[in-house]
Every structure is written in structure tokens, then in C-alpha cells.
Short mmCIF file of C-alpha atoms in Angstrom, two decimals:
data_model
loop_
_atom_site.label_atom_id
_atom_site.label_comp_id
_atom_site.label_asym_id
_atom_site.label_seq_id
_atom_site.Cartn_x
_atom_site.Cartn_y
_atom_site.Cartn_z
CA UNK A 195 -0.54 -67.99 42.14
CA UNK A 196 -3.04 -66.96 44.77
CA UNK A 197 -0.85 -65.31 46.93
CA UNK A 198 0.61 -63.37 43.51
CA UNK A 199 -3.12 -62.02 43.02
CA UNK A 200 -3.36 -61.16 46.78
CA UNK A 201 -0.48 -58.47 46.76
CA UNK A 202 -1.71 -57.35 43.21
CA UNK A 203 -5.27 -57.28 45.25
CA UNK A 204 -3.55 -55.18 47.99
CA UNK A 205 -1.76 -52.75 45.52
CA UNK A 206 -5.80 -51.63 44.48
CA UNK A 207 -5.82 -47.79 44.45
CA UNK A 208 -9.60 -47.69 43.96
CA UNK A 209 -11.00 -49.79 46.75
CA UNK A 210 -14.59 -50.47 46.16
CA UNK A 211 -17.46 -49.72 48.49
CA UNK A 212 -20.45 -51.68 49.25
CA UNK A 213 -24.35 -50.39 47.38
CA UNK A 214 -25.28 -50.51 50.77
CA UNK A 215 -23.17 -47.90 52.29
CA UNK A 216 -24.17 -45.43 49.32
CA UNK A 217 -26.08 -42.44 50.24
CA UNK A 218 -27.68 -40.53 47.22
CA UNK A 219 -29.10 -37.24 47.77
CA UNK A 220 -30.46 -34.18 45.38
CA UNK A 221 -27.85 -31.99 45.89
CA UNK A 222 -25.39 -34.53 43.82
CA UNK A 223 -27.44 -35.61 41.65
CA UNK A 224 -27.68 -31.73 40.42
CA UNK A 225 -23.71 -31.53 40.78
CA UNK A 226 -23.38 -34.47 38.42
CA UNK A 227 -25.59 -33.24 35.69
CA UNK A 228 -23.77 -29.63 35.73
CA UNK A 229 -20.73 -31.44 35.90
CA UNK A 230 -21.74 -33.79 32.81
CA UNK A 231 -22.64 -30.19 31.02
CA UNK A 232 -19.62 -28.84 31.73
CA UNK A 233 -17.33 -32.00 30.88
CA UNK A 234 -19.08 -32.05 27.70
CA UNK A 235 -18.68 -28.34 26.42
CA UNK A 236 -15.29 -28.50 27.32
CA UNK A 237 -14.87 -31.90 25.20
CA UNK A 238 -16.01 -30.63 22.40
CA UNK A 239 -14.29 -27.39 22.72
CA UNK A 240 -11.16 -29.48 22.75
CA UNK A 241 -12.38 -31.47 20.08
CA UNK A 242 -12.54 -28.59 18.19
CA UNK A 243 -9.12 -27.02 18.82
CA UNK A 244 -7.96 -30.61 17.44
CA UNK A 245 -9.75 -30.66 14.37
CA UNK A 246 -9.02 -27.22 13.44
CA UNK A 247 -5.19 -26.00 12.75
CA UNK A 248 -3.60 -23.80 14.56
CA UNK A 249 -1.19 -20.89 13.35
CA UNK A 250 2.55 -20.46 14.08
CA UNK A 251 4.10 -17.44 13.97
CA UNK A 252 7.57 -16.08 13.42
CA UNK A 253 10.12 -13.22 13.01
CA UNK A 254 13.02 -13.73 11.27
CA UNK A 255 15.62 -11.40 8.89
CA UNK A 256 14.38 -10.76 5.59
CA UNK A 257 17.43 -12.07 3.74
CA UNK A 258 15.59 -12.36 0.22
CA UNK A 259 17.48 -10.89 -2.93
CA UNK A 260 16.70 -10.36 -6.42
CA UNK A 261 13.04 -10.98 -5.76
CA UNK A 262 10.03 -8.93 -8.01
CA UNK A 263 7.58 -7.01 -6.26
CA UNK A 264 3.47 -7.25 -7.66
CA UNK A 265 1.35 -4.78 -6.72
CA UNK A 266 -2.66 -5.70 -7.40
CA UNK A 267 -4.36 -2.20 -7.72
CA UNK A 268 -8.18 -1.95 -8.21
CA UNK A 269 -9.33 2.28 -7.43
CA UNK A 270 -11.66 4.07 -8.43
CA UNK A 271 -11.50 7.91 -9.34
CA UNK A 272 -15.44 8.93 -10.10
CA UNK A 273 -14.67 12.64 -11.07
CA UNK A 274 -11.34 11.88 -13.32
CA UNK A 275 -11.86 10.92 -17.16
CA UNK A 276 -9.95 7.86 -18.15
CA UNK A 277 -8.64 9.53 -21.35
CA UNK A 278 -6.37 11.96 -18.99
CA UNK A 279 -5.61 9.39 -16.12
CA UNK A 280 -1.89 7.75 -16.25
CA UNK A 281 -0.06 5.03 -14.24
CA UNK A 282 3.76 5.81 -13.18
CA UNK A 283 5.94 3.71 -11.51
CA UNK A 284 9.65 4.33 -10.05
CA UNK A 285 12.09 2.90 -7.59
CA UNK A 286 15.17 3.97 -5.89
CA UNK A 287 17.22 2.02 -8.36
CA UNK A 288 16.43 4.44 -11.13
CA UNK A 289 14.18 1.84 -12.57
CA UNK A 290 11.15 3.96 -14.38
CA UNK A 291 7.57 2.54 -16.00
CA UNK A 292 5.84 5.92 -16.81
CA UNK A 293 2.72 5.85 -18.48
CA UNK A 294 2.12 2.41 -17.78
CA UNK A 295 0.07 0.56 -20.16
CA UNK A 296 0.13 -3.29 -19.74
CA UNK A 297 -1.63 -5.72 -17.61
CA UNK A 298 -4.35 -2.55 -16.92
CA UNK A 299 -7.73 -1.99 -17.70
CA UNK A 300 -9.42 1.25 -17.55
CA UNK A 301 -13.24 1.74 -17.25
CA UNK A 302 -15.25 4.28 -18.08
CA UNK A 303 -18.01 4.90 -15.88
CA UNK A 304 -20.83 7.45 -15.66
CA UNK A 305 -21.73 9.67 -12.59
CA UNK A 306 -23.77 6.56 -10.94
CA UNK A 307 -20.94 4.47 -10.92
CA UNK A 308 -22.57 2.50 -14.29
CA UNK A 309 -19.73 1.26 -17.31
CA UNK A 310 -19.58 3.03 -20.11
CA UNK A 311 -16.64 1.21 -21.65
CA UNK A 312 -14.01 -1.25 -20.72
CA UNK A 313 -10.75 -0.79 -22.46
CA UNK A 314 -7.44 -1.01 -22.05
CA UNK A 315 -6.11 2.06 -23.18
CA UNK A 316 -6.23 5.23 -25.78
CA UNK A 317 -8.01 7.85 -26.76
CA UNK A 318 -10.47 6.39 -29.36
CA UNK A 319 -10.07 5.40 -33.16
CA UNK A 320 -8.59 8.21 -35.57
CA UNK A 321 -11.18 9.57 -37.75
CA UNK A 322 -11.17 9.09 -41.68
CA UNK A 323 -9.65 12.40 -43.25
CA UNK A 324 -6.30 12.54 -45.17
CA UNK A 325 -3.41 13.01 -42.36
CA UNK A 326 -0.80 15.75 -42.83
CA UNK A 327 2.37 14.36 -43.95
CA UNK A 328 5.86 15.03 -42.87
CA UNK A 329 6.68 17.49 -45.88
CA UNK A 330 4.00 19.73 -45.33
CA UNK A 331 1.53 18.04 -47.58
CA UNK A 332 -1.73 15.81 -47.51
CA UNK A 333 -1.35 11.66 -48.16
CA UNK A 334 -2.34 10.86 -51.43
CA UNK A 335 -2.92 7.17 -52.39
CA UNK A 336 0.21 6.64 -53.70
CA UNK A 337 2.28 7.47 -50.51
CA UNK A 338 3.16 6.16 -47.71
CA UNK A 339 1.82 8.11 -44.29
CA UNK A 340 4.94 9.43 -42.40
CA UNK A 341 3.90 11.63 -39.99
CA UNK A 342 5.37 14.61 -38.02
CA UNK A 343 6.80 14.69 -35.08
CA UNK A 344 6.91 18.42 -34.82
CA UNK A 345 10.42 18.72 -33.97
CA UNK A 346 10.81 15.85 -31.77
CA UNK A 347 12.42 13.51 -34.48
CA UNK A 348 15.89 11.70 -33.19
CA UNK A 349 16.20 10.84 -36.58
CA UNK A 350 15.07 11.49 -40.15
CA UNK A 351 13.46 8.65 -40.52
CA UNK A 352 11.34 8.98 -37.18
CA UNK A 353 7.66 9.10 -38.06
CA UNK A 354 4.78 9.93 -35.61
CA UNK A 355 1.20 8.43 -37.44
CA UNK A 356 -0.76 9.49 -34.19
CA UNK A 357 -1.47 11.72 -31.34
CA UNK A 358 -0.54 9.30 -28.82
CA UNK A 359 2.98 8.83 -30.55
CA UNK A 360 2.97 12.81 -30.98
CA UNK A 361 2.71 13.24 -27.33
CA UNK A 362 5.12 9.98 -26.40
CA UNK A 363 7.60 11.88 -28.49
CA UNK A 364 7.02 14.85 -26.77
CA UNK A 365 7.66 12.99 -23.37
CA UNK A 366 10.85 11.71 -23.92
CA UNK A 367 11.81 15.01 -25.31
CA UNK A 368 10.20 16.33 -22.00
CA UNK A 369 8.37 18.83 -23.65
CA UNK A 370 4.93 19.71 -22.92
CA UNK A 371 1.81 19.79 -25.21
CA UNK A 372 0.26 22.88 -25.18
CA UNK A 373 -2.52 22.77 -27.72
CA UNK A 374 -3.26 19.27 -29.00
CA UNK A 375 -5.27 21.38 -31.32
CA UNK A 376 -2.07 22.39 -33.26
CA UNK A 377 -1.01 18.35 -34.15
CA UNK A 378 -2.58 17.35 -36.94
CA UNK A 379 -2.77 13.76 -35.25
CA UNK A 380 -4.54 15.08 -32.55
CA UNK A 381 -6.80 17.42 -34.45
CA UNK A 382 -7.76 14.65 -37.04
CA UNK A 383 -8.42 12.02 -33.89
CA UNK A 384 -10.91 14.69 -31.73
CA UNK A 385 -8.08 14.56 -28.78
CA UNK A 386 -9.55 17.92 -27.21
CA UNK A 387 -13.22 16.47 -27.95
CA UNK A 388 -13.04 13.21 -26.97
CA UNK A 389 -11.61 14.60 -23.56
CA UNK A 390 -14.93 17.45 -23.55
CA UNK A 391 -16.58 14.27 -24.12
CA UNK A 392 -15.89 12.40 -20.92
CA UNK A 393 -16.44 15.69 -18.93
CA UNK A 394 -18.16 14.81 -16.28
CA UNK A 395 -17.27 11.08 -16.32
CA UNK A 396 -14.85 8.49 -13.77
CA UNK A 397 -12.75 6.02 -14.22
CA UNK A 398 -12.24 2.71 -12.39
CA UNK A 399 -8.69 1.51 -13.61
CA UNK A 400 -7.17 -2.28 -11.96
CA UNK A 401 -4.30 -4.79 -12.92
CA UNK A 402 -0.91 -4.94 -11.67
CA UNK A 403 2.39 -4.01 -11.78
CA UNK A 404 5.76 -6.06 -11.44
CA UNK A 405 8.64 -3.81 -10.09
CA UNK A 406 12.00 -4.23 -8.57
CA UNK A 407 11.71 -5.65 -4.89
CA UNK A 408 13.05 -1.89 -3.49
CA UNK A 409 11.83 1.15 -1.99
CA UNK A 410 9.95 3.33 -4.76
CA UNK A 411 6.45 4.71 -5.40
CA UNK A 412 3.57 4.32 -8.27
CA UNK A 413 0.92 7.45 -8.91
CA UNK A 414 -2.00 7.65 -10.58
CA UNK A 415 -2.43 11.73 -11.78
CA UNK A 416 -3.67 13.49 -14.68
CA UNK A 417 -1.33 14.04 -17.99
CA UNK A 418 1.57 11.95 -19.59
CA UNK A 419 4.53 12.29 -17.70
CA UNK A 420 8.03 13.07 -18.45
CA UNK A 421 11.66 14.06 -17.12
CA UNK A 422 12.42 17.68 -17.39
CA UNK A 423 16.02 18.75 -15.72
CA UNK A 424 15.77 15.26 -13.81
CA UNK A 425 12.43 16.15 -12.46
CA UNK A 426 9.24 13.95 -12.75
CA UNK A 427 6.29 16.55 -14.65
CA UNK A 428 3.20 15.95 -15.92
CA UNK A 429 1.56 17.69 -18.92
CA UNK A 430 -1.66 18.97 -18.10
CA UNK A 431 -1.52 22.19 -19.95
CA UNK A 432 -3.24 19.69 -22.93
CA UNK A 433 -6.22 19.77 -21.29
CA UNK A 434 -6.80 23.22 -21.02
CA UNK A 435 -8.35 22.79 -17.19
CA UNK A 436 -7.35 24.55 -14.10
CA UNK A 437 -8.45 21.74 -11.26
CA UNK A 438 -8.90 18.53 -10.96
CA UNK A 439 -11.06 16.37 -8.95
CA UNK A 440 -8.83 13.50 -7.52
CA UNK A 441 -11.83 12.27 -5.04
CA UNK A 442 -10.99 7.90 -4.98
CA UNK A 443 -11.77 5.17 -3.70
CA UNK A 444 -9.34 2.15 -3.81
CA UNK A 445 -11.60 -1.31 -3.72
CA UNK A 446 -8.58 -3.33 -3.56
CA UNK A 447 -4.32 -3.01 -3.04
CA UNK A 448 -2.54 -5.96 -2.36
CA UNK A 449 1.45 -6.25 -2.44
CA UNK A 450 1.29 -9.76 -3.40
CA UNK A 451 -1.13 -12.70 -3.66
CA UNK A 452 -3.83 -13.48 -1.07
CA UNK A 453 -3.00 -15.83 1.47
CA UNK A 454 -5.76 -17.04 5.04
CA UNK A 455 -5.82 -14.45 7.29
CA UNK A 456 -4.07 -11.13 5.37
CA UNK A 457 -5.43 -7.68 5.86
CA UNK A 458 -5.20 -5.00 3.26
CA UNK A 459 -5.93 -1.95 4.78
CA UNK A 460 -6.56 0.07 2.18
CA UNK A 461 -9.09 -1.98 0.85
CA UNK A 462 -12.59 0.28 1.07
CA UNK A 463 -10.96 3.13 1.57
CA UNK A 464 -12.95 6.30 0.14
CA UNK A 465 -11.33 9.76 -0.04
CA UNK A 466 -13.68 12.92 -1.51
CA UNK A 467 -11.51 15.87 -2.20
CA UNK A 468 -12.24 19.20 -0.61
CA UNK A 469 -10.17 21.55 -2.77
CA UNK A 470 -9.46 22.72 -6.19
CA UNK A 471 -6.51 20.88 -6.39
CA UNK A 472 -4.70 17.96 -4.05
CA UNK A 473 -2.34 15.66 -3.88
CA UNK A 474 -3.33 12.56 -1.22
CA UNK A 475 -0.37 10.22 -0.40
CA UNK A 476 0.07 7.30 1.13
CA UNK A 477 2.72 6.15 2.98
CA UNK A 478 3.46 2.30 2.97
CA UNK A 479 5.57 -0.10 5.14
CA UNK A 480 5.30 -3.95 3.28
CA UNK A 481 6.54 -6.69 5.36
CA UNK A 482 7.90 -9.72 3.36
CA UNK A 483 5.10 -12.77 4.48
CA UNK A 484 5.59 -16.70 3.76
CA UNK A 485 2.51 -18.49 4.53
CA UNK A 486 2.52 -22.44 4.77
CA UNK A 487 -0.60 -24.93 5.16
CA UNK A 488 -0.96 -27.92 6.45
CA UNK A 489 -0.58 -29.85 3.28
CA UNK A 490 2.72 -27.91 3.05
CA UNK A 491 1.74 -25.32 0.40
CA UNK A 492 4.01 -22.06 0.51
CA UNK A 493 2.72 -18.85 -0.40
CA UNK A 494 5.08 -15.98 -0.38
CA UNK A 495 3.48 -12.79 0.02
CA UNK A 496 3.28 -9.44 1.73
CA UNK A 497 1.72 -7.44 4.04
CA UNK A 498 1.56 -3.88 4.91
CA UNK A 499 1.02 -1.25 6.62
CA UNK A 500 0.59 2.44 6.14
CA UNK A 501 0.09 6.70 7.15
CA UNK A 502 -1.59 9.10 4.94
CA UNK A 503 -0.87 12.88 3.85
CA UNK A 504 -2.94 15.48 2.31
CA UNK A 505 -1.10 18.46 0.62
CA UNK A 506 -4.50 20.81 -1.36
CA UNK A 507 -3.91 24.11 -3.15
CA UNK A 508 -5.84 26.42 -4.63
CA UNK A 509 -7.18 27.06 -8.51
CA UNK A 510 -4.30 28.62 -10.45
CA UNK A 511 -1.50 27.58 -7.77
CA UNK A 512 -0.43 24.26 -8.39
CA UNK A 513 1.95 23.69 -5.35
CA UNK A 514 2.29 19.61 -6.02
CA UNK A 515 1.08 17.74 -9.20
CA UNK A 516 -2.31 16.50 -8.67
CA UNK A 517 -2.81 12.75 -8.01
CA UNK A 518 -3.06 9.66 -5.64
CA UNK A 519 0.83 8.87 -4.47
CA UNK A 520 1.48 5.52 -3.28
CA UNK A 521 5.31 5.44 -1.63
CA UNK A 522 6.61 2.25 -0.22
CA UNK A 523 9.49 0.49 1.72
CA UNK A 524 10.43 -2.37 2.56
CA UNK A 525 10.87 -3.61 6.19
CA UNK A 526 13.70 -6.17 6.94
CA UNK A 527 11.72 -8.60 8.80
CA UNK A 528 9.85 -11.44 7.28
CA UNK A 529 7.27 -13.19 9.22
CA UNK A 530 6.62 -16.44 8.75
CA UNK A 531 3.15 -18.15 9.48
CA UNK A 532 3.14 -22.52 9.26
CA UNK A 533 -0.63 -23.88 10.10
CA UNK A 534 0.06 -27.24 12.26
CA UNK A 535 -2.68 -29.94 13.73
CA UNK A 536 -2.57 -30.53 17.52
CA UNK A 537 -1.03 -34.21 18.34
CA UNK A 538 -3.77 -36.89 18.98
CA UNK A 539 -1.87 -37.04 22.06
CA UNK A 540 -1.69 -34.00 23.17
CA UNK A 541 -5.64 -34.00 22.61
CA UNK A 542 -5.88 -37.19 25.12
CA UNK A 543 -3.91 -35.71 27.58
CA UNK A 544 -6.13 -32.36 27.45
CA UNK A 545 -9.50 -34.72 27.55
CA UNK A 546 -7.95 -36.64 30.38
CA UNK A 547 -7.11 -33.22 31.70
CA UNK A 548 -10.87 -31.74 31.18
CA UNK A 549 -12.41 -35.26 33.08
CA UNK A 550 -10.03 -35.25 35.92
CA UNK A 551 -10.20 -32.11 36.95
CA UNK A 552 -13.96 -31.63 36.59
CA UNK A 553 -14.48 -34.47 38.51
CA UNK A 554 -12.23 -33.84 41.17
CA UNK A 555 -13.56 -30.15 41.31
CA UNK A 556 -17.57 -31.08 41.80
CA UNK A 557 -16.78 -33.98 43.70
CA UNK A 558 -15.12 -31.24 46.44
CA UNK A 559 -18.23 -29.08 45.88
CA UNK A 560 -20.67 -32.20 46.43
CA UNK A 561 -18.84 -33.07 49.50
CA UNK A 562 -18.77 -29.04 51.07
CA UNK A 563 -22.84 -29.66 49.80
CA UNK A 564 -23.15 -32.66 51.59
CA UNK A 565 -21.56 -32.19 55.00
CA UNK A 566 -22.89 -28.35 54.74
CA UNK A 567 -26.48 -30.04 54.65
CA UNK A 568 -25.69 -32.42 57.30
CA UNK A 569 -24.17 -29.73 59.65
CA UNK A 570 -27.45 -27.10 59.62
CA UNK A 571 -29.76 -30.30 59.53
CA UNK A 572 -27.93 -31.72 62.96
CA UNK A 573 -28.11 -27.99 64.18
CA UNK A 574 -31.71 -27.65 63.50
CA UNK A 575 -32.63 -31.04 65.48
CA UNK A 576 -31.10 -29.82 68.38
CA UNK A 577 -33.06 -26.63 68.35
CA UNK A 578 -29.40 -24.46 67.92
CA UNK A 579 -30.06 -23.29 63.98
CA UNK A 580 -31.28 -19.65 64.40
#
């Protein structure tokens, strides 16, 4: 058994020196406390990195299908009444949402940015008078209203009881309204006023919108629109006005839900308009995103990118409808971001790492130091150190 512990003795890789042959100087005492600092900062730098997860990501094919697109809008237009402000939406399937109405609310907000009114859409409440009837006459108490639709009737038993349904008849007819003033619905509900009314006034509009997962665009412009010889046209001849300030700011777009770490670009964005008349678009690349957490929570999402145009024109020479164009496609590649924790190994190993090497690293500088010292000192005894 003793001579077992001898070679295990002998096999001793950190041979142990005498307290008597120990020489402690300044110089490493200095060395050692750095060297402590340094060791330590580094530790908990480490320490950090492992307590904190890091993110993984990845490029693959997008090879999704059938999937719906949401769009989170929030802008602001300060110089563009709600009551002529409309939402369209298309695709390059053919799929159409004009005049959108649902999941959006419109605000009405002075020239200080204050809310008027929060609503989600219309013109205001009809006011009390006796409404023209189809025949030609007045309703009497007896009747039941049936209003016209001045010609736009697919039927004979089509009935248009107000303005709005007036000019939503007109729209599919793609016909424009020239004088709201000549519809009894509109007359009887102030259409022209209420509009006079919020001269002057902005509109902050937000919500959403759920589209086909394809390449396609959504505005926001003055006028209801319509189809006229497979053309997309708006009807501002309604509201009598030969410009319109499109100025915006857009406090929010997101193609998707938020997920740690996304960027919106657009987000803050402020545009003031310079001319009578303009047409701002923006061009958008969205890039499909899947975000997983540690816990293993998957967020599918988006991200984008984009370019912006400016096309203005002049009062009286409407070259492009007026309005805030947002067109987007899709890219094929999907990236993929997992958050993962460092191994508690992987930590020791770095620790060990962080020790060893500072160690090893002031222990050469304490021993350059040391025999530096001793050199000049032997130098200067000898009357040789100039």
C-alpha cells in the first residue's frame, strides 16, 4: 500500500514548494489584484451570457399555403376629414374589400391633434323630415319608406333609405356622384354640410385587415371607390374640391403580430405634402417570420421591408388619384428565430476557460516583471545601468 501511494506521489503534476523559498514583491501583488478584476468581470460577463438566451437564426423556403395575411394599420392624416377618407384593399387574385368598413375606427380630430369623435363609420344621423319616396312622393304614416335609387335599381324591389346606400349603389354601378345635393337621402342627411363641417379637420383611422396571403395593395384616398371599364376610380367630384391635403403620419404598420426583437419601419414615419395634389406610395417586401421562446411558444409573424415614391400634380390636373398606396409582396424566404439557454457545461468550460488563461497570462507578465526588476537592479549594483 505504501509503495501504491509512492508512484501516485510521483505522478504529482503540481509539486509543492517550501514558504521559505517564496519571494513576494509589489509588482505581483498589483498583478494579482488586476488579475482578480479582470477574472471577475469576465465571470460575470459569462454569467450573464448564461442566464440570458441567446437567438438562433435561420433561412429556409417559405413553403406556407393557404395562409391569411393581417395587416395592423394605425395613420394619421391631420388635413383629411374622416367623412371623405376610405379604406381599399386588393390582391392579385382578384380578391377586392373596397370601402372597407369593419374592424376600423376612425377619429376625428381637430387641428391640434385633440378628438373630436371616435366612431366607426358614416356620415352622421339622418335628420327628421319626411324622405322622398320611390314614386315621386313624400312618406306618409301609413307607408312604408322605399327609397330611390335614382336609376341604380337591379331590381324593382331594390330600395335605397340613405345616402350611404345611394352612393354604394352608385359604386357598384360605377357611376359617380356628382351633386349629393340632388339625392334626397343626401340632401335630407346634410351630406355636403356635414363634409363643410369637418373642413379644416384630420382623421386618425386604425384596425386591421385580413387578406389573402398574396401580392396586392390597400390605400387610404378620398371618395368611395368603384370599377369603371375594369379600372379602380374614386368619386371625388361629391365633394366639390379641387385638392387635397394627403400630409400623414403612420404611428404604427405591422404585417402580423409583435414578436421580441421586430422592427416596423414605418412606424413614426411623418410625410407633409408639398403640392396641390399627390399620391405617396410605398413599396413593401414582407418576409414570412416564426419566432420561438424558450418555453417553446411559436409566434408566426412577418417582417418587412420597404422603398417609397412620390408622384404630385397640380390643382385641376389630377394625373394619379390622391392617397397613401401601400403595395406589397411576398418574399419566398422565411426566417426562423428559436431563443436557446447556453449548456451549464458549456458555461464551466468558458469559466474554466476565463481562470486558466488569466492566470497563465499575468503569471507570464509577473515573471517578465520580476526578472525585468532583477536584471536593471543587478545592473545598477555594478555601476553598468546608465
Amino acid at each position: 500500500m505504501t509503495s501504491l501511494f509512492g508512484k501516485i506521489r510521483n505522478l504529482d503534476a503540481y509539486p509543492k514548494i517550501n514558504e521559505d523559498f517564496y519571494s513576494r514583491t509589489l509588482s505581483g501583488g498589483v498583478i494579482t489584484i488586476a488579475s482578480s478584476i479582470v477574472m471577475l468581470l469576465l465571470f460575470i460577463s459569462e454569467l450573464r451570457l448564461y442566464l440570458h438566451a441567446v437567438s438562433e437564426t435561420k433561412l429556409v423556403v417559405d413553403t406556407s399555403r393557404g395562409e391569411r395575411l393581417r395587416i395592423n394599420f394605425d395613420v394619421t392624416f391631420p388635413a383629411l376629414p374622416c367623412s371623405i377618407l376610405s379604406l381599399d384593399a386588393m390582391d392579385i387574385s382578384g380578391e377586392q374589400h373596397l370601402d372597407v368598413r369593419h374592424d376600423i375606427i376612425k377619429k376625428r380630430i381637430d387641428a391640434h391633434g385633440n378628438v373630436i369623435e371616435t366612431r366607426q363609420d358614416g356620415i352622421g344621423h339622418p335628420k327628421i323630415e319626411k324622405p322622398l319616396q320611390r314614386h315621386g312622393g313624400r312618406l306618409e304614416h301609413n307607408e312604408t319608406y322605399c327609397g330611390s335609387c335614382y336609376g341604380t335599381e337591379a331590381s324593382d324591389d331594390d330600395c335605397c333609405n340613405s345616402c350611404e346606400e345611394v352612393r354604394e349603389a352608385y359604386r357598384k354601378k360605377g357611376w359617380a356622384m356628382s351633386n349629393p345635393d340632388l339625392i334626397d337621402q343626401c340632401k335630407r342627411e346634410g351630406f355636403l354640410q356635414r363634409v363643410k363641417e369637418e373642413e379644416g379637420e384630420g382623421c386618425n383611422i386604425y384596425g386591421f385587415l385580413d387578406v389573402n396571403k398574396v401580392a396586392g395593395n390597400f390605400h387610404f384616398a378620398p371618395g368611395k371607390s368603384f370599377q369603371q371599364s375594369n379600372v379602380h376610380v374614386h368619386d371625388l367630384l361629391a365633394f366639390q374640391k379641387d385638392s387635397f391635403n394627403i400630409s400623414h403620419k403612420i404611428n404604427r404598420l405591422a404585417f402580423g403580430d409583435y414578436f421580441p426583437g421586430v422592427i416596423n419601419p414605418l412606424d413614426g414615419v411623418l410625410w407633409l405634402q408639398q403640392t396641390p395634389n399627390a399620391m405617396y406610395q410605398y413599396f413593401i417586401k414582407v418576409v414570412s417570420t416564426v419566432f420561438t421562446d424558450v418555453n417553446g411558444n411559436t409566434i408566426q409573424s412577418n417582417q418587412f421591408s420597404v422603398t417609397e415614391h412620390i408622384r404630385g400634380s397640380e390643382v385641376g390636373h389630377l394625373q394619379s388619384l390622391p392617397g397613401v398606396f401601400f403595395f406589397y409582396d411576398l418574399s419566398p424566404i422565411k426566417v426562423t428565430f428559436t431563443e436557446t439557454h447556453i449548456s451549464f457545461l458549456h458555461f464551466l468550460t468558458n469559466v474554466c476557460a476565463i481562470v486558466g488563461g488569466v492566470f497563465t497570462v499575468s503569471g507570464i507578465i509577473d515573471s517578465f516583471v520580476y526578472h525585468g526588476q532583477k536584471a536593471i537592479k543587478k545592473k545598477m549594483e555594478i555601476g553598468k545601468f546608465s
